[in-house]
mmCIF file of C-alpha atoms and ligand atoms in Angstrom:
data_model
loop_
_atom_site.group_PDB
_atom_site.id
_atom_site.type_symbol
_atom_site.label_atom_id
_atom_site.label_comp_id
_atom_site.label_asym_id
_atom_site.label_seq_id
_atom_site.Cartn_x
_atom_site.Cartn_y
_atom_site.Cartn_z
ATOM 1 C CA MET M 1 15.047 -38.984 -23.872
ATOM 2 C CA PRO M 2 13.235 -35.739 -23.229
ATOM 3 C CA ASP M 3 13.465 -33.259 -26.051
ATOM 4 C CA PRO M 4 15.599 -30.429 -24.581
ATOM 5 C CA GLN M 5 13.886 -27.872 -26.795
ATOM 6 C CA LYS M 6 10.512 -28.874 -25.475
ATOM 7 C CA THR M 7 11.636 -29.013 -21.836
ATOM 8 C CA ASP M 8 13.071 -25.527 -22.130
ATOM 9 C CA PHE M 9 9.882 -24.249 -23.655
ATOM 10 C CA ARG M 10 7.781 -25.774 -20.892
ATOM 11 C CA SER M 11 9.928 -24.435 -18.079
ATOM 12 C CA ASN M 12 9.844 -20.969 -19.646
ATOM 13 C CA THR M 13 6.087 -21.134 -19.836
ATOM 14 C CA LEU M 14 5.885 -22.059 -16.175
ATOM 15 C CA PHE M 15 8.278 -19.268 -15.304
ATOM 16 C CA TYR M 16 6.177 -16.631 -17.045
ATOM 17 C CA THR M 17 2.953 -17.973 -15.560
ATOM 18 C CA ASP M 18 4.485 -17.718 -12.092
ATOM 19 C CA MET M 19 5.593 -14.160 -12.762
ATOM 20 C CA GLU M 20 2.103 -13.198 -13.880
ATOM 21 C CA ASN M 21 0.519 -14.808 -10.849
ATOM 22 C CA SER M 22 2.737 -12.908 -8.468
ATOM 23 C CA ALA M 23 1.733 -9.480 -9.840
ATOM 24 C CA ILE M 24 -0.405 -7.860 -7.164
ATOM 25 C CA ILE M 25 -0.832 -4.648 -9.200
ATOM 26 C CA ALA M 26 -0.846 -4.636 -13.009
ATOM 27 C CA ILE M 27 -1.406 -1.296 -14.727
ATOM 28 C CA GLN M 28 -1.523 -0.725 -18.469
ATOM 29 C CA LYS M 29 -1.874 2.570 -20.312
ATOM 30 C CA LEU M 30 -3.576 4.270 -17.375
ATOM 31 C CA VAL M 31 -4.910 7.757 -18.060
ATOM 32 C CA LYS M 32 -6.765 9.811 -15.435
ATOM 33 C CA ARG M 33 -8.567 13.031 -16.308
ATOM 34 C CA PHE M 34 -10.419 15.301 -13.901
ATOM 35 C CA PRO M 35 -13.072 17.789 -15.013
ATOM 36 C CA MET M 36 -11.765 21.328 -14.562
ATOM 37 C CA GLY M 37 -13.834 24.414 -15.362
ATOM 38 C CA GLN M 38 -15.167 23.886 -18.888
ATOM 39 C CA GLY M 39 -12.372 21.465 -19.763
ATOM 40 C CA GLU M 40 -10.319 18.687 -18.208
ATOM 41 C CA PHE M 41 -7.013 18.221 -16.426
ATOM 42 C CA THR M 42 -4.977 15.112 -17.192
ATOM 43 C CA ALA M 43 -3.308 13.951 -13.962
ATOM 44 C CA LEU M 44 -1.986 10.585 -15.254
ATOM 45 C CA ARG M 45 -0.813 10.406 -18.850
ATOM 46 C CA GLY M 46 -0.200 6.765 -19.752
ATOM 47 C CA VAL M 47 1.177 4.784 -16.807
ATOM 48 C CA ASP M 48 2.377 1.179 -17.204
ATOM 49 C CA LEU M 49 3.435 -0.499 -13.976
ATOM 50 C CA THR M 50 3.630 -3.970 -12.451
ATOM 51 C CA ILE M 51 4.154 -4.524 -8.746
ATOM 52 C CA ARG M 52 4.729 -8.020 -7.395
ATOM 53 C CA LYS M 53 3.743 -9.586 -4.113
ATOM 54 C CA GLY M 54 6.071 -8.680 -1.270
ATOM 55 C CA GLU M 55 7.555 -5.537 -2.837
ATOM 56 C CA PHE M 56 8.414 -2.534 -0.657
ATOM 57 C CA THR M 57 8.161 0.237 -3.154
ATOM 58 C CA GLY M 58 7.126 3.842 -3.548
ATOM 59 C CA LEU M 59 5.904 6.461 -5.980
ATOM 60 C CA ILE M 60 8.267 9.399 -5.704
ATOM 61 C CA GLY M 61 7.723 12.802 -7.220
ATOM 62 C CA PRO M 62 7.118 16.473 -6.580
ATOM 63 C CA SER M 63 3.766 17.763 -5.406
ATOM 64 C CA GLY M 64 1.225 17.532 -8.236
ATOM 65 C CA SER M 65 3.018 14.730 -10.115
ATOM 66 C CA GLY M 66 0.071 12.340 -9.702
ATOM 67 C CA LYS M 67 1.147 10.136 -6.760
ATOM 68 C CA THR M 68 -2.093 10.385 -4.780
ATOM 69 C CA THR M 69 -4.206 10.034 -7.923
ATOM 70 C CA LEU M 70 -2.424 6.776 -8.771
ATOM 71 C CA LEU M 71 -2.595 5.454 -5.199
ATOM 72 C CA ASN M 72 -6.327 6.245 -5.002
ATOM 73 C CA ILE M 73 -7.029 4.311 -8.201
ATOM 74 C CA VAL M 74 -4.977 1.317 -7.002
ATOM 75 C CA GLY M 75 -6.933 1.529 -3.728
ATOM 76 C CA SER M 76 -10.258 1.488 -5.649
ATOM 77 C CA LEU M 77 -11.141 4.900 -4.227
ATOM 78 C CA ASP M 78 -11.234 6.268 -7.783
ATOM 79 C CA VAL M 79 -11.476 4.796 -11.293
ATOM 80 C CA PRO M 80 -9.318 5.071 -14.442
ATOM 81 C CA SER M 81 -10.442 7.297 -17.318
ATOM 82 C CA GLU M 82 -8.635 4.978 -19.746
ATOM 83 C CA GLY M 83 -6.491 1.875 -19.494
ATOM 84 C CA GLU M 84 -6.520 -1.192 -17.285
ATOM 85 C CA VAL M 85 -5.723 -1.371 -13.568
ATOM 86 C CA ARG M 86 -5.804 -4.812 -11.982
ATOM 87 C CA VAL M 87 -5.329 -5.160 -8.232
ATOM 88 C CA LEU M 88 -5.337 -8.685 -6.769
ATOM 89 C CA ASP M 89 -6.792 -9.826 -10.084
ATOM 90 C CA LYS M 90 -9.726 -7.442 -9.945
ATOM 91 C CA SER M 91 -10.207 -4.856 -12.681
ATOM 92 C CA ILE M 92 -10.663 -1.575 -10.787
ATOM 93 C CA GLY M 93 -12.535 0.160 -13.618
ATOM 94 C CA SER M 94 -15.271 -2.451 -13.737
ATOM 95 C CA LEU M 95 -15.996 -3.034 -10.035
ATOM 96 C CA SER M 96 -19.365 -2.000 -8.623
ATOM 97 C CA ALA M 97 -19.247 0.218 -5.523
ATOM 98 C CA ALA M 98 -20.026 -2.827 -3.373
ATOM 99 C CA GLU M 99 -17.285 -4.914 -5.012
ATOM 100 C CA ALA M 100 -14.761 -2.102 -4.536
ATOM 101 C CA ALA M 101 -15.758 -1.824 -0.873
ATOM 102 C CA ARG M 102 -15.315 -5.580 -0.468
ATOM 103 C CA LEU M 103 -11.828 -5.416 -2.007
ATOM 104 C CA ARG M 104 -10.804 -2.600 0.363
ATOM 105 C CA LYS M 105 -12.346 -4.218 3.412
ATOM 106 C CA GLY M 106 -10.827 -7.651 2.778
ATOM 107 C CA SER M 107 -7.436 -7.070 1.204
ATOM 108 C CA LEU M 108 -6.236 -3.468 1.391
ATOM 109 C CA GLY M 109 -4.840 -1.339 4.209
ATOM 110 C CA PHE M 110 -4.575 2.453 4.011
ATOM 111 C CA ILE M 111 -2.220 4.805 5.875
ATOM 112 C CA PHE M 112 -2.692 8.529 5.312
ATOM 113 C CA GLN M 113 -0.698 11.622 6.185
ATOM 114 C CA SER M 114 -3.431 12.762 8.569
ATOM 115 C CA TYR M 115 -3.831 9.449 10.539
ATOM 116 C CA ASN M 116 -7.678 9.593 10.244
ATOM 117 C CA LEU M 117 -8.198 8.120 13.720
ATOM 118 C CA LEU M 118 -11.484 8.374 15.600
ATOM 119 C CA ALA M 119 -10.714 10.845 18.405
ATOM 120 C CA VAL M 120 -13.411 9.730 20.851
ATOM 121 C CA HIS M 121 -12.428 6.064 20.635
ATOM 122 C CA THR M 122 -9.534 4.329 22.364
ATOM 123 C CA VAL M 123 -6.421 3.030 20.631
ATOM 124 C CA TYR M 124 -7.857 -0.481 20.991
ATOM 125 C CA GLU M 125 -11.178 0.502 19.404
ATOM 126 C CA ASN M 126 -9.496 2.344 16.539
ATOM 127 C CA VAL M 127 -7.429 -0.730 15.655
ATOM 128 C CA GLU M 128 -10.402 -3.060 16.101
ATOM 129 C CA PHE M 129 -12.577 -1.062 13.706
ATOM 130 C CA PRO M 130 -11.618 -2.840 10.411
ATOM 131 C CA LEU M 131 -12.304 -6.186 12.094
ATOM 132 C CA LEU M 132 -15.849 -5.152 13.053
ATOM 133 C CA LEU M 133 -16.506 -4.644 9.343
ATOM 134 C CA LEU M 134 -15.334 -8.218 8.763
ATOM 135 C CA LYS M 135 -17.714 -9.522 11.443
ATOM 136 C CA LEU M 136 -15.107 -11.651 13.216
ATOM 137 C CA PRO M 137 -15.824 -13.182 16.645
ATOM 138 C CA SER M 138 -14.700 -11.045 19.586
ATOM 139 C CA GLU M 139 -12.016 -13.456 20.899
ATOM 140 C CA GLU M 140 -10.370 -13.569 17.482
ATOM 141 C CA ARG M 141 -10.638 -9.790 17.168
ATOM 142 C CA LYS M 142 -8.949 -9.323 20.518
ATOM 143 C CA ARG M 143 -6.040 -11.563 19.586
ATOM 144 C CA MET M 144 -5.572 -9.781 16.247
ATOM 145 C CA VAL M 145 -5.772 -6.281 17.793
ATOM 146 C CA MET M 146 -3.220 -7.160 20.468
ATOM 147 C CA ASP M 147 -0.886 -8.673 17.836
ATOM 148 C CA ALA M 148 -1.116 -5.508 15.734
ATOM 149 C CA LEU M 149 -0.481 -3.249 18.731
ATOM 150 C CA GLU M 150 2.513 -5.361 19.633
ATOM 151 C CA TRP M 151 3.942 -4.938 16.095
ATOM 152 C CA VAL M 152 3.938 -1.172 16.549
ATOM 153 C CA GLY M 153 4.965 -1.184 20.227
ATOM 154 C CA LEU M 154 1.756 0.257 21.657
ATOM 155 C CA THR M 155 0.337 -2.481 23.892
ATOM 156 C CA GLY M 156 0.840 -0.126 26.834
ATOM 157 C CA LYS M 157 -1.549 2.476 25.372
ATOM 158 C CA ILE M 158 -4.656 0.467 24.546
ATOM 159 C CA LYS M 159 -6.958 2.636 26.672
ATOM 160 C CA SER M 160 -5.551 6.004 25.534
ATOM 161 C CA LYS M 161 -7.421 8.144 23.023
ATOM 162 C CA PRO M 162 -5.734 9.780 20.010
ATOM 163 C CA PRO M 163 -5.697 13.331 21.488
ATOM 164 C CA GLN M 164 -3.539 11.983 24.362
ATOM 165 C CA LEU M 165 -0.921 10.570 21.961
ATOM 166 C CA SER M 166 2.013 12.111 20.088
ATOM 167 C CA GLY M 167 1.967 12.348 16.287
ATOM 168 C CA GLY M 168 4.340 9.394 16.038
ATOM 169 C CA GLU M 169 2.143 7.296 18.307
ATOM 170 C CA CYS M 170 -0.962 8.251 16.292
ATOM 171 C CA GLN M 171 0.712 7.111 13.093
ATOM 172 C CA ARG M 172 1.709 3.842 14.786
ATOM 173 C CA VAL M 173 -1.967 3.332 15.707
ATOM 174 C CA ALA M 174 -2.835 4.026 12.062
ATOM 175 C CA ILE M 175 -0.291 1.415 10.938
ATOM 176 C CA ALA M 176 -1.738 -1.121 13.399
ATOM 177 C CA ARG M 177 -5.232 -0.335 12.078
ATOM 178 C CA ALA M 178 -4.054 -0.771 8.465
ATOM 179 C CA MET M 179 -2.266 -4.045 9.286
ATOM 180 C CA VAL M 180 -4.634 -5.685 11.792
ATOM 181 C CA LYS M 181 -6.480 -7.784 9.224
ATOM 182 C CA ARG M 182 -3.137 -8.725 7.593
ATOM 183 C CA PRO M 183 -4.011 -7.216 4.214
ATOM 184 C CA SER M 184 -2.146 -8.287 1.081
ATOM 185 C CA LEU M 185 -1.438 -4.703 0.098
ATOM 186 C CA VAL M 186 -0.863 -1.551 2.160
ATOM 187 C CA LEU M 187 -1.067 1.869 0.499
ATOM 188 C CA ALA M 188 0.627 4.668 2.413
ATOM 189 C CA ASP M 189 0.227 8.255 1.199
ATOM 190 C CA GLU M 190 2.926 10.560 2.663
ATOM 191 C CA PRO M 191 2.833 8.645 5.982
ATOM 192 C CA THR M 192 5.696 10.615 7.517
ATOM 193 C CA ALA M 193 4.547 14.096 6.485
ATOM 194 C CA ASN M 194 3.585 15.061 10.048
ATOM 195 C CA LEU M 195 6.382 13.235 11.885
ATOM 196 C CA ASP M 196 9.817 14.208 13.118
ATOM 197 C CA ALA M 197 12.879 12.269 11.967
ATOM 198 C CA ALA M 198 13.036 9.834 14.916
ATOM 199 C CA ASN M 199 9.367 8.885 14.596
ATOM 200 C CA SER M 200 9.650 8.614 10.811
ATOM 201 C CA HIS M 201 12.491 6.121 11.122
ATOM 202 C CA HIS M 202 10.614 4.173 13.779
ATOM 203 C CA ILE M 203 7.464 3.738 11.677
ATOM 204 C CA LEU M 204 9.482 2.928 8.547
ATOM 205 C CA GLN M 205 11.404 0.236 10.419
ATOM 206 C CA THR M 206 8.089 -1.139 11.667
ATOM 207 C CA MET M 207 6.713 -1.300 8.137
ATOM 208 C CA ARG M 208 9.863 -2.949 6.800
ATOM 209 C CA LYS M 209 9.635 -5.537 9.554
ATOM 210 C CA LEU M 210 6.002 -6.303 8.672
ATOM 211 C CA ASN M 211 6.962 -6.493 4.992
ATOM 212 C CA ALA M 212 9.684 -9.034 5.792
ATOM 213 C CA GLU M 213 7.774 -11.068 8.379
ATOM 214 C CA LEU M 214 4.270 -11.127 6.885
ATOM 215 C CA GLY M 215 5.148 -10.671 3.201
ATOM 216 C CA THR M 216 2.793 -7.682 3.002
ATOM 217 C CA THR M 217 3.249 -5.599 -0.152
ATOM 218 C CA PHE M 218 3.741 -1.874 0.536
ATOM 219 C CA LEU M 219 3.236 0.956 -1.944
ATOM 220 C CA PHE M 220 4.068 4.463 -0.718
ATOM 221 C CA ALA M 221 3.513 7.889 -2.205
ATOM 222 C CA THR M 222 6.207 10.213 -0.936
ATOM 223 C CA HIS M 223 8.708 12.950 -1.520
ATOM 224 C CA ASP M 224 10.420 12.428 1.857
ATOM 225 C CA ASP M 225 14.094 11.357 1.613
ATOM 226 C CA LYS M 226 13.729 9.349 4.824
ATOM 227 C CA VAL M 227 11.002 7.189 3.278
ATOM 228 C CA ILE M 228 12.901 6.957 -0.008
ATOM 229 C CA SER M 229 15.970 5.581 1.778
ATOM 230 C CA TYR M 230 13.958 2.548 2.967
ATOM 231 C CA LEU M 231 12.414 1.641 -0.394
ATOM 232 C CA ARG M 232 13.517 -1.441 -2.311
ATOM 233 C CA ARG M 233 12.241 0.002 -5.578
ATOM 234 C CA LYS M 234 11.806 3.650 -6.505
ATOM 235 C CA ILE M 235 9.226 4.648 -9.101
ATOM 236 C CA TYR M 236 9.650 8.302 -10.057
ATOM 237 C CA LEU M 237 6.596 10.178 -11.341
ATOM 238 C CA LEU M 238 6.822 13.426 -13.239
ATOM 239 C CA ASP M 239 3.809 15.247 -14.710
ATOM 240 C CA GLY M 240 1.637 12.142 -14.565
ATOM 241 C CA LYS M 241 4.116 9.758 -16.196
ATOM 242 C CA ILE M 242 6.748 7.334 -14.939
ATOM 243 C CA ASP M 243 10.076 9.037 -15.390
ATOM 244 C CA LYS M 244 12.342 6.388 -13.884
ATOM 245 C CA ASP M 245 11.902 2.988 -12.208
ATOM 246 C CA GLU M 246 14.848 1.748 -10.136
ATOM 247 C CA VAL M 247 15.308 -1.435 -8.146
ATOM 248 C CA VAL M 248 17.622 -0.907 -5.180
ATOM 249 C CA LEU M 249 20.301 -3.557 -4.916
ATOM 250 C CA GLN M 250 20.334 -5.034 -1.435
ATOM 251 C CA SER M 251 23.353 -4.274 0.674
ATOM 252 C CA ALA M 252 24.242 -4.549 4.326
ATOM 253 C CA SER M 253 23.249 -0.933 4.927
ATOM 254 C CA ASN M 254 19.659 -1.275 3.742
ATOM 255 C CA ALA M 255 19.028 -4.972 4.405
HETATM 256 P P1 ADP S 301 0.588 14.436 -5.767
HETATM 257 O O1 ADP S 301 -0.052 13.455 -4.829
HETATM 258 O O2 ADP S 301 1.763 13.888 -6.512
HETATM 259 O O3 ADP S 301 0.930 15.731 -5.104
HETATM 260 P P2 ADP S 301 -2.028 14.498 -7.017
HETATM 261 O O4 ADP S 301 -2.247 13.118 -7.540
HETATM 262 O O5 ADP S 301 -2.743 14.857 -5.781
HETATM 263 O O6 ADP S 301 -0.468 14.793 -6.922
HETATM 264 O O7 ADP S 301 -2.477 15.532 -8.146
HETATM 265 C C1 ADP S 301 -1.985 15.493 -9.460
HETATM 266 C C2 ADP S 301 -2.620 16.619 -10.237
HETATM 267 O O8 ADP S 301 -4.014 16.346 -10.429
HETATM 268 C C3 ADP S 301 -2.541 17.964 -9.539
HETATM 269 O O9 ADP S 301 -2.311 18.958 -10.485
HETATM 270 C C4 ADP S 301 -3.911 18.118 -8.905
HETATM 271 O O10 ADP S 301 -4.267 19.462 -8.797
HETATM 272 C C5 ADP S 301 -4.803 17.395 -9.900
HETATM 273 N N1 ADP S 301 -5.976 16.812 -9.235
HETATM 274 C C6 ADP S 301 -5.959 15.865 -8.275
HETATM 275 N N2 ADP S 301 -7.202 15.531 -7.888
HETATM 276 C C7 ADP S 301 -8.036 16.321 -8.608
HETATM 277 C C8 ADP S 301 -9.465 16.492 -8.673
HETATM 278 N N3 ADP S 301 -10.288 15.760 -7.917
HETATM 279 N N4 ADP S 301 -9.944 17.414 -9.541
HETATM 280 C C9 ADP S 301 -9.116 18.145 -10.318
HETATM 281 N N5 ADP S 301 -7.771 18.045 -10.323
HETATM 282 C C10 ADP S 301 -7.236 17.142 -9.479
HETATM 283 MG MG1 MG S 302 -0.394 13.543 -2.796
#
C-alpha cells in the first residue's frame, strides 16, 4: 500500500518543480537607479514578478512609471541595480556583454514603437537580418523568412523597402523580424503607438495568433487600451512598483 501522505508530498513536489521550470522570467526585489545630476533617480523600486512560458501579458502604466526600464532589463539591454532578474534561466545582472548578446540573438525578439527597420533594405532583407547573425544556411533562411512574412500577411511585399510601406505594414515587418527565429520571448514596447486603430487590431491579432500557435511568450509595455484589451494578464506599474496584477478570465469575447 502506498503511504497516501508520502504520495501527496511527492506529487506536490513535482507540481512545484514544474511551476518553477515553466517560469520564463523570474524577478525578485528588482531596483533600478539611474544617475541624475549629482544624485540618482530610482525608476524601479522593488519589483517581484514571475512570467510563465506562453503568457500574453503586458506592463501597463502612465508615462514614466518604469515600463521601458523593466522591459530593457528583461531584454538584457540594461542591468539591475539591486535584486535578481532571471530570463530563460540566465541571471541578467551577471551576464558578460557577449553572453547578453547571445541571449538576445538566440532567444529574444524585440518590437519597438519606432519599427527600427533598415530603410535601404527590402522587406525580405529586414526580416532575414536576425538569421544572418545566427549563421543559418541560405535555404533554411529563405524558408523561415517566407514563413514569417506569411504570418503577418506580407508575402506580396518582399521586394518593397520600408519607405514605400504604411506604418501598419512597417510594424508587421518588425513583427516578422522579431518572430522569424521563433524566439521564446518577444518584448514589445508600445508597438501600436504609431498605428491607427485598424492596424493596431491587425497586429495584435497577429501576435495573439503566434502566441497560440507557436507558444511564444509575449510581454508588452503599453498604455494603449487597444493593446490592453488583448492581454491575458495585466500588470499595472505605478511609480516604479507593481500596483496591481490581474489575470483575465477567458471568455468567448477575448478567446
Ligand atoms: P515608461 O516607459 O513607463 O514611460 P521609463 O521606464 O522610460 O517609463 O522611465 C521611468 C523613469 O525613469 C522616468 O522618470 C524616466 O525619466 C527615468 N529614466 C529612464 N531612463 C533613464 C536614464 N537612462 N537616465 C535617467 N533617468 C531615466
Ligand atoms: Mg516607455
